[in-house]
Amino acid sequence: MKKVSMKDIAKELNTSITTVSFVINGKSEEMGISPVTAKKVRDLIKKRGFNPNSAARILRTGKSKTIGLIVEDIGNYFFGNIAKVIEKEAHKNGYNVFFSSTENNDNTAKELITKMRNSSVDGYIITATQGLKDDIVKLKDENVPFVLIDRLVPNVETNYVILDNYIGSYDLTKHLLDNGYSRIGFISIFSEMSAMVEREKGFMNAMADADITVQPKKILKVTFGETDENIIKAIKKYLVKNPDIDALFFATNYLGVMGIEALQQSNLNIPADIAVVSFDDNDLFRLLSPSITVAAQPIEEIATESIQLLLRIIKKEQKPLKTVGEIIKPKIIIRNSSPKKTKKA
Amino acid sequence: MKKVSMKDIAKELNTSITTVSFVINGKSEEMGISPVTAKKVRDLIKKRGFNPNSAARILRTGKSKTIGLIVEDIGNYFFGNIAKVIEKEAHKNGYNVFFSSTENNDNTAKELITKMRNSSVDGYIITATQGLKDDIVKLKDENVPFVLIDRLVPNVETNYVILDNYIGSYDLTKHLLDNGYSRIGFISIFSEMSAMVEREKGFMNAMADADITVQPKKILKVTFGETDENIIKAIKKYLVKNPDIDALFFATNYLGVMGIEALQQSNLNIPADIAVVSFDDNDLFRLLSPSITVAAQPIEEIATESIQLLLRIIKKEQKPLKTVGEIIKPKIIIRNSSPKKTKKA
DNA sequence: CTGAAAGCGCTTACAG
DNA sequence: CTGAAAGCGCTTACAG
């Protein structure tokens, strides 16, 4: 069951491979192939079910019409939907998407970049991991088109599309403060990546602007990749150690989910006992009673901007070396988990 | 900034491309390359950062060490996590994964299969769409390795890994009946795909076994791809038209989510006004108050079985043409949305 | 133990 | 208007 090739088509039509190639690539007019010949070629291609071999084309042209998408975790709501939108947009532009999860592991990320490089991807959209700086710098030095999303690499100028994490965090904290909460706990992950750093800074600055000192023990950081159970356990322990907090700020989607589980297991009511706000939105936050106040990331916008920026770079419409990034504004959605605080007896 | 090739390595070492190739492919022993030469080659490869060009290798061997994963929607919890596990398992075995969403659209699915075919994927894991029969039959006829997941294609014998949808649905319904509910509504999507058909059959048979006739108007089917708003609207309308139902069975994850939203908007309490059960599990179902009783799909198991089955077929350890499938048992998780019914006045 | 060479299926500069 | 041919970077049968 041999696959049919351009040679077969050419032979059957008593023409040359060149002609067939021109027709396939829509260059028949430009190259002056007679419409009659072109039609004959097109018809036979359809009849024989011919499809050009990608490997040969890539080998020859060095272009794969494929972009590599490296995310943290494709199983996560945020990245799964980012991937979905990027894929759709890429297909619209004739590009395929190769995607893969780093699980926030540097080595996995490095391997993925090399692997995709060997597959001749035309460009990357990357969610960087913590120790990826050298590899990003290398891509940049070698003029490989790429766009960073979700987080920046400190001290490296690149193209990027990120959320304004600082503002989201500041505003979410301000909202709690405005509603009368002051003993606010902040739950995040250990990370030097920009997104997490900015979220913490936004929280701290909002607190400072309200003249509130944040005690270190009010801040809990867990390790990325820790099991759900251990995260929940850590949050429960934190709750016992901090009985005075009146509100909790979760710095990510999955921490919020784990946190709600921990609160339920600790028999603490939202918002009567503790108000809750979280970064990112999801079905749970929206439909839980009470629904959770969040700083939502406009997924569609982030995904669309990043793929379009990348395509512009690939098509050389935009200099890759000049820092051109998009900063997307988060959307604060106020729900029922953070109402105006009622005076306690 | 030219990439270094095997030729460059060979030239610099005054040896032949053949030798370099053997070393790269771990055949130096087998081919009797002297350990000294092999080491020299390996060292220079590392020094120069050489990586073999995939396109050339694929063109030459016809093998890409890549598998194509076609899912319904990568942004969905179930498929996102399926993808994640499959990717991990594939990497462990030296394979890459190309994945893409069909959005349940036949044409998209057909295009994806062709596109991946042209990229010389070594095999597929496919979530079929409704009109994909011919394409599946073609893959089978041409001896292309593939495994169907989540749903079968009617009247075509293939390798597959699917859930026992019938049992899951039957047991979930039986659970409601046992707890005293009898006016049960069934909400599903229009689909002739096996998974949906089996779920409906499981429900109907459980009802029939309890000697309960299901009125047609108790069954609501929505169109896949309909907007969330329209689905919620349809469910709300259904609730108004069926004020007597005492329990609702949602046939999928996202219908359950939409259903909960519809119930909230209609001011109906779970389970006091209406008990709820759903197929599939997710964070919302687990953490909502009350938590939702579900038939959960063992995602890890489904994903692992399917990739392993596919790899066995690719490696010819298993005949692809003989139907060998795995049927995975769903896990009924009884939560608080379907308690024993209390007698109403 | 190692090398020269064919060929995978394309694209494209060149020739006519 | 169309064709012959080089070459992308590998793998592998063949030769020695």
mmCIF file of C-alpha atoms in Angstrom, chain A:
data_model
loop_
_atom_site.group_PDB
_atom_site.id
_atom_site.type_symbol
_atom_site.label_atom_id
_atom_site.label_comp_id
_atom_site.label_asym_id
_atom_site.label_seq_id
_atom_site.Cartn_x
_atom_site.Cartn_y
_atom_site.Cartn_z
ATOM 1 C CA MET A 1 0.000 0.000 0.000
ATOM 2 C CA LYS A 2 2.420 2.573 -1.225
ATOM 3 C CA LYS A 3 1.540 6.211 -0.869
ATOM 4 C CA VAL A 4 1.285 8.097 -4.118
ATOM 5 C CA SER A 5 3.955 10.725 -4.736
ATOM 6 C CA MET A 6 4.394 13.697 -7.036
ATOM 7 C CA LYS A 7 6.490 11.504 -9.276
ATOM 8 C CA ASP A 8 3.562 9.148 -9.799
ATOM 9 C CA ILE A 9 1.267 12.012 -10.662
ATOM 10 C CA ALA A 10 3.798 13.468 -13.088
ATOM 11 C CA LYS A 11 4.443 10.150 -14.783
ATOM 12 C CA GLU A 12 0.770 9.330 -15.217
ATOM 13 C CA LEU A 13 0.232 12.719 -16.809
ATOM 14 C CA ASN A 14 3.384 12.618 -18.916
ATOM 15 C CA THR A 15 4.488 15.873 -17.387
ATOM 16 C CA SER A 16 7.253 16.869 -15.004
ATOM 17 C CA ILE A 17 7.424 16.895 -11.252
ATOM 18 C CA THR A 18 8.090 20.607 -11.475
ATOM 19 C CA THR A 19 4.722 21.246 -13.063
ATOM 20 C CA VAL A 20 2.959 19.166 -10.451
ATOM 21 C CA SER A 21 4.780 20.988 -7.686
ATOM 22 C CA PHE A 22 3.858 24.398 -9.078
ATOM 23 C CA VAL A 23 0.214 23.443 -9.299
ATOM 24 C CA ILE A 24 0.178 22.077 -5.761
ATOM 25 C CA ASN A 25 1.720 25.202 -4.388
ATOM 26 C CA GLY A 26 -0.659 27.475 -6.194
ATOM 27 C CA LYS A 27 2.102 28.856 -8.382
ATOM 28 C CA SER A 28 0.755 27.631 -11.670
ATOM 29 C CA GLU A 29 -0.389 31.094 -12.772
ATOM 30 C CA GLU A 30 2.752 32.806 -11.639
ATOM 31 C CA MET A 31 4.858 30.185 -13.370
ATOM 32 C CA GLY A 32 2.753 30.160 -16.449
ATOM 33 C CA ILE A 33 1.416 26.629 -16.351
ATOM 34 C CA SER A 34 -1.425 26.379 -18.843
ATOM 35 C CA PRO A 35 -4.812 26.229 -17.178
ATOM 36 C CA VAL A 36 -5.526 22.998 -19.000
ATOM 37 C CA THR A 37 -2.460 21.279 -17.608
ATOM 38 C CA ALA A 38 -3.142 22.684 -14.173
ATOM 39 C CA LYS A 39 -6.633 21.314 -14.194
ATOM 40 C CA LYS A 40 -5.461 17.897 -15.316
ATOM 41 C CA VAL A 41 -2.986 17.843 -12.463
ATOM 42 C CA ARG A 42 -5.549 18.952 -9.919
ATOM 43 C CA ASP A 43 -8.021 16.349 -11.063
ATOM 44 C CA LEU A 44 -5.572 13.501 -10.883
ATOM 45 C CA ILE A 45 -4.383 14.622 -7.469
ATOM 46 C CA LYS A 46 -7.913 14.434 -6.199
ATOM 47 C CA LYS A 47 -8.535 11.128 -7.921
ATOM 48 C CA ARG A 48 -5.417 9.504 -6.512
ATOM 49 C CA GLY A 49 -5.847 11.108 -3.089
ATOM 50 C CA PHE A 50 -2.383 12.538 -3.259
ATOM 51 C CA ASN A 51 -1.045 14.513 -0.304
ATOM 52 C CA PRO A 52 2.416 16.010 -0.230
ATOM 53 C CA ASN A 53 4.825 14.417 2.186
ATOM 54 C CA SER A 54 5.510 16.853 4.984
ATOM 55 C CA ALA A 55 8.899 15.464 5.883
ATOM 56 C CA ALA A 56 10.216 15.988 2.379
ATOM 57 C CA ARG A 57 8.801 19.456 2.233
ATOM 58 C CA ILE A 58 10.240 20.395 5.618
ATOM 59 C CA LEU A 59 13.609 18.931 4.739
ATOM 60 C CA ARG A 60 13.707 20.899 1.559
ATOM 61 C CA THR A 61 12.314 24.227 2.742
ATOM 62 C CA GLY A 62 13.300 24.250 6.387
ATOM 63 C CA LYS A 63 9.788 25.457 7.155
ATOM 64 C CA SER A 64 7.319 23.163 8.841
ATOM 65 C CA LYS A 65 4.262 25.393 9.132
ATOM 66 C CA THR A 66 4.128 24.142 12.669
ATOM 67 C CA ILE A 67 4.401 26.082 15.850
ATOM 68 C CA GLY A 68 5.487 24.626 19.160
ATOM 69 C CA LEU A 69 3.389 25.407 22.198
ATOM 70 C CA ILE A 70 4.976 24.701 25.544
ATOM 71 C CA VAL A 71 2.621 25.040 28.476
ATOM 72 C CA GLU A 72 2.856 24.217 32.123
ATOM 73 C CA ASP A 73 0.078 21.656 32.216
ATOM 74 C CA ILE A 74 -2.294 20.910 29.397
ATOM 75 C CA GLY A 75 -4.706 19.273 31.869
ATOM 76 C CA ASN A 76 -5.233 22.559 33.671
ATOM 77 C CA TYR A 77 -8.272 24.662 32.782
ATOM 78 C CA PHE A 78 -6.276 27.765 31.937
ATOM 79 C CA PHE A 79 -3.660 26.148 29.729
ATOM 80 C CA GLY A 80 -6.060 23.679 28.170
ATOM 81 C CA ASN A 81 -8.183 26.520 26.911
ATOM 82 C CA ILE A 82 -5.201 28.613 25.904
ATOM 83 C CA ALA A 83 -4.091 25.660 23.800
ATOM 84 C CA LYS A 84 -7.507 25.266 22.270
ATOM 85 C CA VAL A 85 -7.717 28.863 21.118
ATOM 86 C CA ILE A 86 -4.140 28.926 19.855
ATOM 87 C CA GLU A 87 -4.714 25.768 17.885
ATOM 88 C CA LYS A 88 -7.838 27.144 16.278
ATOM 89 C CA GLU A 89 -6.151 30.399 15.356
ATOM 90 C CA ALA A 90 -3.080 28.591 14.049
ATOM 91 C CA HIS A 91 -5.146 26.320 11.808
ATOM 92 C CA LYS A 92 -6.906 29.351 10.446
ATOM 93 C CA ASN A 93 -3.477 30.562 9.331
ATOM 94 C CA GLY A 94 -2.363 27.253 7.913
ATOM 95 C CA TYR A 95 -0.216 26.269 10.856
ATOM 96 C CA ASN A 96 -0.216 23.145 12.976
ATOM 97 C CA VAL A 97 0.499 23.108 16.654
ATOM 98 C CA PHE A 98 2.772 20.762 18.514
ATOM 99 C CA PHE A 99 2.108 21.007 22.186
ATOM 100 C CA SER A 100 3.525 19.667 25.348
ATOM 101 C CA SER A 101 3.516 20.206 29.113
ATOM 102 C CA THR A 102 6.553 21.029 31.193
ATOM 103 C CA GLU A 103 4.904 20.294 34.536
ATOM 104 C CA ASN A 104 7.111 23.192 35.584
ATOM 105 C CA ASN A 105 10.174 21.024 35.245
ATOM 106 C CA ASP A 106 13.238 22.687 33.732
ATOM 107 C CA ASN A 107 14.623 19.565 32.161
ATOM 108 C CA THR A 108 11.360 18.680 30.513
ATOM 109 C CA ALA A 109 11.133 22.211 29.156
ATOM 110 C CA LYS A 110 14.674 22.103 27.786
ATOM 111 C CA GLU A 111 14.062 18.755 26.123
ATOM 112 C CA LEU A 112 10.849 19.997 24.594
ATOM 113 C CA ILE A 113 12.561 22.994 23.081
ATOM 114 C CA THR A 114 15.268 20.835 21.530
ATOM 115 C CA LYS A 115 12.806 18.255 20.330
ATOM 116 C CA MET A 116 10.656 20.853 18.660
ATOM 117 C CA ARG A 117 13.733 22.488 17.253
ATOM 118 C CA ASN A 118 14.700 19.232 15.600
ATOM 119 C CA SER A 119 11.207 19.000 14.207
ATOM 120 C CA SER A 120 11.828 22.365 12.588
ATOM 121 C CA VAL A 121 8.977 24.231 14.213
ATOM 122 C CA ASP A 122 8.722 27.698 12.770
ATOM 123 C CA GLY A 123 8.252 29.318 16.139
ATOM 124 C CA TYR A 124 7.360 28.799 19.766
ATOM 125 C CA ILE A 125 4.882 30.000 22.307
ATOM 126 C CA ILE A 126 6.405 29.226 25.659
ATOM 127 C CA THR A 127 5.364 29.180 29.270
ATOM 128 C CA ALA A 128 8.826 29.426 30.769
ATOM 129 C CA THR A 129 9.977 27.427 33.744
ATOM 130 C CA GLN A 130 12.202 28.835 36.400
ATOM 131 C CA GLY A 131 15.609 27.817 35.091
ATOM 132 C CA LEU A 132 14.957 28.287 31.411
ATOM 133 C CA LYS A 133 16.802 31.544 31.008
ATOM 134 C CA ASP A 134 19.804 30.191 29.089
ATOM 135 C CA ASP A 135 17.643 28.335 26.615
ATOM 136 C CA ILE A 136 15.470 31.375 26.021
ATOM 137 C CA VAL A 137 18.538 33.519 25.496
ATOM 138 C CA LYS A 138 19.831 30.949 23.034
ATOM 139 C CA LEU A 139 16.620 31.000 21.029
ATOM 140 C CA LYS A 140 16.825 34.749 20.970
ATOM 141 C CA ASP A 141 20.473 34.755 19.891
ATOM 142 C CA GLU A 142 19.724 32.353 17.093
ATOM 143 C CA ASN A 143 16.819 34.435 15.869
ATOM 144 C CA VAL A 144 14.246 31.750 16.403
ATOM 145 C CA PRO A 145 10.783 33.310 16.572
ATOM 146 C CA PHE A 146 9.101 32.887 19.943
ATOM 147 C CA VAL A 147 6.653 34.534 22.292
ATOM 148 C CA LEU A 148 6.601 34.091 26.040
ATOM 149 C CA ILE A 149 3.225 33.805 27.693
ATOM 150 C CA ASP A 150 1.977 33.891 31.254
ATOM 151 C CA ARG A 151 5.360 34.814 32.694
ATOM 152 C CA LEU A 152 8.545 36.575 31.739
ATOM 153 C CA VAL A 153 12.114 35.499 32.171
ATOM 154 C CA PRO A 154 13.815 38.005 34.464
ATOM 155 C CA ASN A 155 16.318 40.298 32.748
ATOM 156 C CA VAL A 156 15.759 39.010 29.249
ATOM 157 C CA GLU A 157 14.046 41.151 26.674
ATOM 158 C CA THR A 158 11.652 39.121 24.589
ATOM 159 C CA ASN A 159 8.334 39.264 22.868
ATOM 160 C CA TYR A 160 5.617 38.362 25.321
ATOM 161 C CA VAL A 161 1.949 38.322 26.161
ATOM 162 C CA ILE A 162 1.305 38.391 29.848
ATOM 163 C CA LEU A 163 -1.346 39.350 32.298
ATOM 164 C CA ASP A 164 -0.970 42.413 34.440
ATOM 165 C CA ASN A 165 -0.585 40.265 37.513
ATOM 166 C CA TYR A 166 0.359 43.142 39.747
ATOM 167 C CA ILE A 167 -2.817 45.088 39.071
ATOM 168 C CA GLY A 168 -5.018 42.019 39.359
ATOM 169 C CA SER A 169 -3.547 41.200 42.707
ATOM 170 C CA TYR A 170 -3.564 44.764 43.947
ATOM 171 C CA ASP A 171 -7.188 45.286 42.967
ATOM 172 C CA LEU A 172 -8.331 41.999 44.427
ATOM 173 C CA THR A 173 -6.658 42.865 47.725
ATOM 174 C CA LYS A 174 -8.015 46.399 47.606
ATOM 175 C CA HIS A 175 -11.486 44.961 47.148
ATOM 176 C CA LEU A 176 -11.086 42.922 50.335
ATOM 177 C CA LEU A 177 -9.753 45.927 52.218
ATOM 178 C CA ASP A 178 -12.579 48.142 50.980
ATOM 179 C CA ASN A 179 -15.065 45.606 52.227
ATOM 180 C CA GLY A 180 -13.593 45.739 55.703
ATOM 181 C CA TYR A 181 -11.224 42.769 55.753
ATOM 182 C CA SER A 182 -7.774 43.431 57.130
ATOM 183 C CA ARG A 183 -6.322 40.212 58.482
ATOM 184 C CA ILE A 184 -5.843 38.733 55.051
ATOM 185 C CA GLY A 185 -3.907 35.531 54.451
ATOM 186 C CA PHE A 186 -2.020 35.044 51.187
ATOM 187 C CA ILE A 187 -1.533 31.555 49.778
ATOM 188 C CA SER A 188 0.817 31.055 46.862
ATOM 189 C CA ILE A 189 3.505 28.756 45.507
ATOM 190 C CA PHE A 190 7.256 29.025 45.820
ATOM 191 C CA SER A 191 8.314 30.612 42.583
ATOM 192 C CA GLU A 192 10.579 33.280 41.281
ATOM 193 C CA MET A 193 8.697 33.442 38.035
ATOM 194 C CA SER A 194 7.384 36.887 37.262
ATOM 195 C CA ALA A 195 3.695 36.052 37.467
ATOM 196 C CA MET A 196 3.942 34.813 41.032
ATOM 197 C CA VAL A 197 6.321 37.544 42.103
ATOM 198 C CA GLU A 198 4.011 40.214 40.722
ATOM 199 C CA ARG A 199 0.978 38.742 42.396
ATOM 200 C CA GLU A 200 2.707 38.777 45.744
ATOM 201 C CA LYS A 201 3.939 42.306 45.172
ATOM 202 C CA GLY A 202 0.438 43.476 44.293
ATOM 203 C CA PHE A 203 -0.894 41.986 47.486
ATOM 204 C CA MET A 204 1.888 43.388 49.663
ATOM 205 C CA ASN A 205 1.643 46.854 48.177
ATOM 206 C CA ALA A 206 -2.119 47.015 48.550
ATOM 207 C CA MET A 207 -1.695 46.040 52.177
ATOM 208 C CA ALA A 208 1.090 48.558 52.683
ATOM 209 C CA ASP A 209 -0.968 51.303 51.052
ATOM 210 C CA ALA A 210 -3.622 50.564 53.658
ATOM 211 C CA ASP A 211 -0.955 50.782 56.356
ATOM 212 C CA ILE A 212 -1.301 47.167 57.285
ATOM 213 C CA THR A 213 1.754 45.137 58.184
ATOM 214 C CA VAL A 214 1.625 41.597 56.874
ATOM 215 C CA GLN A 215 2.987 39.102 59.353
ATOM 216 C CA PRO A 216 5.183 36.491 57.673
ATOM 217 C CA LYS A 217 3.138 33.667 59.100
ATOM 218 C CA LYS A 218 0.129 34.995 57.213
ATOM 219 C CA ILE A 219 1.839 34.007 53.999
ATOM 220 C CA LEU A 220 1.809 30.363 52.998
ATOM 221 C CA LYS A 221 3.769 29.056 50.059
ATOM 222 C CA VAL A 222 3.522 25.508 48.809
ATOM 223 C CA THR A 223 5.743 23.664 46.378
ATOM 224 C CA PHE A 224 4.560 23.273 42.797
ATOM 225 C CA GLY A 225 3.881 19.667 41.965
ATOM 226 C CA GLU A 226 3.060 18.750 45.528
ATOM 227 C CA THR A 227 0.130 16.320 45.703
ATOM 228 C CA ASP A 228 -3.354 17.709 46.205
ATOM 229 C CA GLU A 229 -3.545 15.988 49.550
ATOM 230 C CA ASN A 230 -0.398 17.596 50.840
ATOM 231 C CA ILE A 231 -1.470 21.019 49.672
ATOM 232 C CA ILE A 232 -4.802 20.629 51.420
ATOM 233 C CA LYS A 233 -3.036 19.414 54.531
ATOM 234 C CA ALA A 234 -0.698 22.397 54.471
ATOM 235 C CA ILE A 235 -3.587 24.829 54.087
ATOM 236 C CA LYS A 236 -5.499 23.216 56.938
ATOM 237 C CA LYS A 237 -2.467 23.473 59.175
ATOM 238 C CA TYR A 238 -2.053 27.086 58.169
ATOM 239 C CA LEU A 239 -5.686 27.762 59.077
ATOM 240 C CA VAL A 240 -5.178 26.307 62.528
ATOM 241 C CA LYS A 241 -2.067 28.398 63.032
ATOM 242 C CA ASN A 242 -3.831 31.561 61.886
ATOM 243 C CA PRO A 243 -7.236 31.509 63.562
ATOM 244 C CA ASP A 244 -7.560 35.265 63.341
ATOM 245 C CA ILE A 245 -7.584 35.736 59.560
ATOM 246 C CA ASP A 246 -10.787 37.110 58.120
ATOM 247 C CA ALA A 247 -10.000 36.632 54.436
ATOM 248 C CA LEU A 248 -7.880 34.430 52.180
ATOM 249 C CA PHE A 249 -6.252 35.333 48.890
ATOM 250 C CA PHE A 250 -5.333 32.377 46.669
ATOM 251 C CA ALA A 251 -2.724 33.203 44.083
ATOM 252 C CA THR A 252 -3.730 30.559 41.512
ATOM 253 C CA ASN A 253 -6.610 28.565 40.219
ATOM 254 C CA TYR A 254 -5.655 25.230 41.689
ATOM 255 C CA LEU A 255 -4.631 26.694 45.032
ATOM 256 C CA GLY A 256 -8.095 28.213 45.215
ATOM 257 C CA VAL A 257 -9.661 24.843 44.519
ATOM 258 C CA MET A 258 -7.495 23.123 47.123
ATOM 259 C CA GLY A 259 -8.186 25.971 49.530
ATOM 260 C CA ILE A 260 -11.932 25.611 49.220
ATOM 261 C CA GLU A 261 -11.546 21.927 49.914
ATOM 262 C CA ALA A 262 -9.401 22.696 52.968
ATOM 263 C CA LEU A 263 -11.952 25.207 54.262
ATOM 264 C CA GLN A 264 -14.745 22.692 53.824
ATOM 265 C CA GLN A 265 -12.797 20.044 55.679
ATOM 266 C CA SER A 266 -12.040 22.546 58.443
ATOM 267 C CA ASN A 267 -15.733 23.405 58.735
ATOM 268 C CA LEU A 268 -15.098 27.045 58.016
ATOM 269 C CA ASN A 269 -17.811 28.909 56.177
ATOM 270 C CA ILE A 270 -17.288 31.272 53.293
ATOM 271 C CA PRO A 271 -17.755 34.172 53.798
ATOM 272 C CA ALA A 272 -19.141 34.095 57.364
ATOM 273 C CA ASP A 273 -15.909 32.780 58.860
ATOM 274 C CA ILE A 274 -13.474 33.688 56.124
ATOM 275 C CA ALA A 275 -13.889 35.659 52.923
ATOM 276 C CA VAL A 276 -12.177 34.204 49.846
ATOM 277 C CA VAL A 277 -10.765 35.625 46.638
ATOM 278 C CA SER A 278 -8.671 33.856 44.027
ATOM 279 C CA PHE A 279 -6.697 34.472 40.899
ATOM 280 C CA ASP A 280 -8.136 32.812 37.752
ATOM 281 C CA ASP A 281 -11.694 31.791 37.140
ATOM 282 C CA ASN A 282 -13.305 28.410 36.618
ATOM 283 C CA ASP A 283 -16.624 26.582 36.824
ATOM 284 C CA LEU A 284 -16.196 25.856 40.508
ATOM 285 C CA PHE A 285 -15.604 29.473 41.469
ATOM 286 C CA ARG A 286 -18.559 30.574 39.407
ATOM 287 C CA LEU A 287 -21.075 28.013 40.620
ATOM 288 C CA LEU A 288 -20.080 27.328 44.188
ATOM 289 C CA SER A 289 -22.349 28.740 46.890
ATOM 290 C CA PRO A 290 -21.147 31.242 47.659
ATOM 291 C CA SER A 291 -19.559 32.001 44.320
ATOM 292 C CA ILE A 292 -15.946 33.132 44.539
ATOM 293 C CA THR A 293 -14.625 36.600 43.774
ATOM 294 C CA VAL A 294 -11.770 36.333 41.270
ATOM 295 C CA ALA A 295 -9.267 38.105 39.066
ATOM 296 C CA ALA A 296 -10.014 36.317 35.801
ATOM 297 C CA GLN A 297 -7.545 36.017 32.958
ATOM 298 C CA PRO A 298 -9.087 36.730 29.559
ATOM 299 C CA ILE A 299 -8.007 33.433 28.074
ATOM 300 C CA GLU A 300 -9.275 34.063 24.577
ATOM 301 C CA GLU A 301 -7.470 37.396 24.407
ATOM 302 C CA ILE A 302 -4.180 36.055 25.751
ATOM 303 C CA ALA A 303 -4.206 33.145 23.347
ATOM 304 C CA THR A 304 -5.198 35.166 20.316
ATOM 305 C CA GLU A 305 -2.684 37.910 20.956
ATOM 306 C CA SER A 306 0.151 35.476 21.461
ATOM 307 C CA ILE A 307 -0.397 33.457 18.310
ATOM 308 C CA GLN A 308 -0.912 36.565 16.239
ATOM 309 C CA LEU A 309 2.210 38.153 17.615
ATOM 310 C CA LEU A 310 4.151 34.988 16.869
ATOM 311 C CA LEU A 311 2.836 34.782 13.331
ATOM 312 C CA ARG A 312 3.826 38.373 12.728
ATOM 313 C CA ILE A 313 7.333 37.590 13.916
ATOM 314 C CA ILE A 314 7.534 34.480 11.769
ATOM 315 C CA LYS A 315 6.385 36.417 8.753
ATOM 316 C CA LYS A 316 8.970 39.051 9.559
ATOM 317 C CA GLU A 317 6.335 41.733 9.882
ATOM 318 C CA GLN A 318 7.750 42.401 13.293
ATOM 319 C CA LYS A 319 11.317 42.444 14.554
ATOM 320 C CA PRO A 320 11.693 39.658 17.066
ATOM 321 C CA LEU A 321 14.585 41.230 18.866
ATOM 322 C CA LYS A 322 12.816 44.398 19.747
ATOM 323 C CA THR A 323 10.766 43.888 22.849
ATOM 324 C CA VAL A 324 7.168 44.099 21.877
ATOM 325 C CA GLY A 325 4.745 42.653 24.324
ATOM 326 C CA GLU A 326 1.132 42.786 25.197
ATOM 327 C CA ILE A 327 0.009 43.267 28.742
ATOM 328 C CA ILE A 328 -3.507 42.027 29.231
ATOM 329 C CA LYS A 329 -5.705 43.443 31.959
ATOM 330 C CA PRO A 330 -7.283 40.937 34.311
ATOM 331 C CA LYS A 331 -10.979 41.155 35.000
ATOM 332 C CA ILE A 332 -12.033 41.453 38.613
ATOM 333 C CA ILE A 333 -15.314 39.613 39.044
ATOM 334 C CA ILE A 334 -16.918 40.345 42.384
ATOM 335 C CA ARG A 335 -19.064 37.521 43.626
ATOM 336 C CA ASN A 336 -20.454 36.388 46.970
ATOM 337 C CA SER A 337 -17.376 35.115 48.758
ATOM 338 C CA SER A 338 -16.226 38.599 49.757
ATOM 339 C CA PRO A 339 -19.206 40.746 50.816
ATOM 340 C CA LYS A 340 -18.970 43.849 52.942
ATOM 341 C CA LYS A 341 -17.820 42.627 56.301
ATOM 342 C CA THR A 342 -20.472 42.671 58.987
ATOM 343 C CA LYS A 343 -19.292 43.848 62.349
ATOM 344 C CA LYS A 344 -18.601 40.954 64.620
ATOM 345 C CA ALA A 345 -19.707 41.108 68.200
#
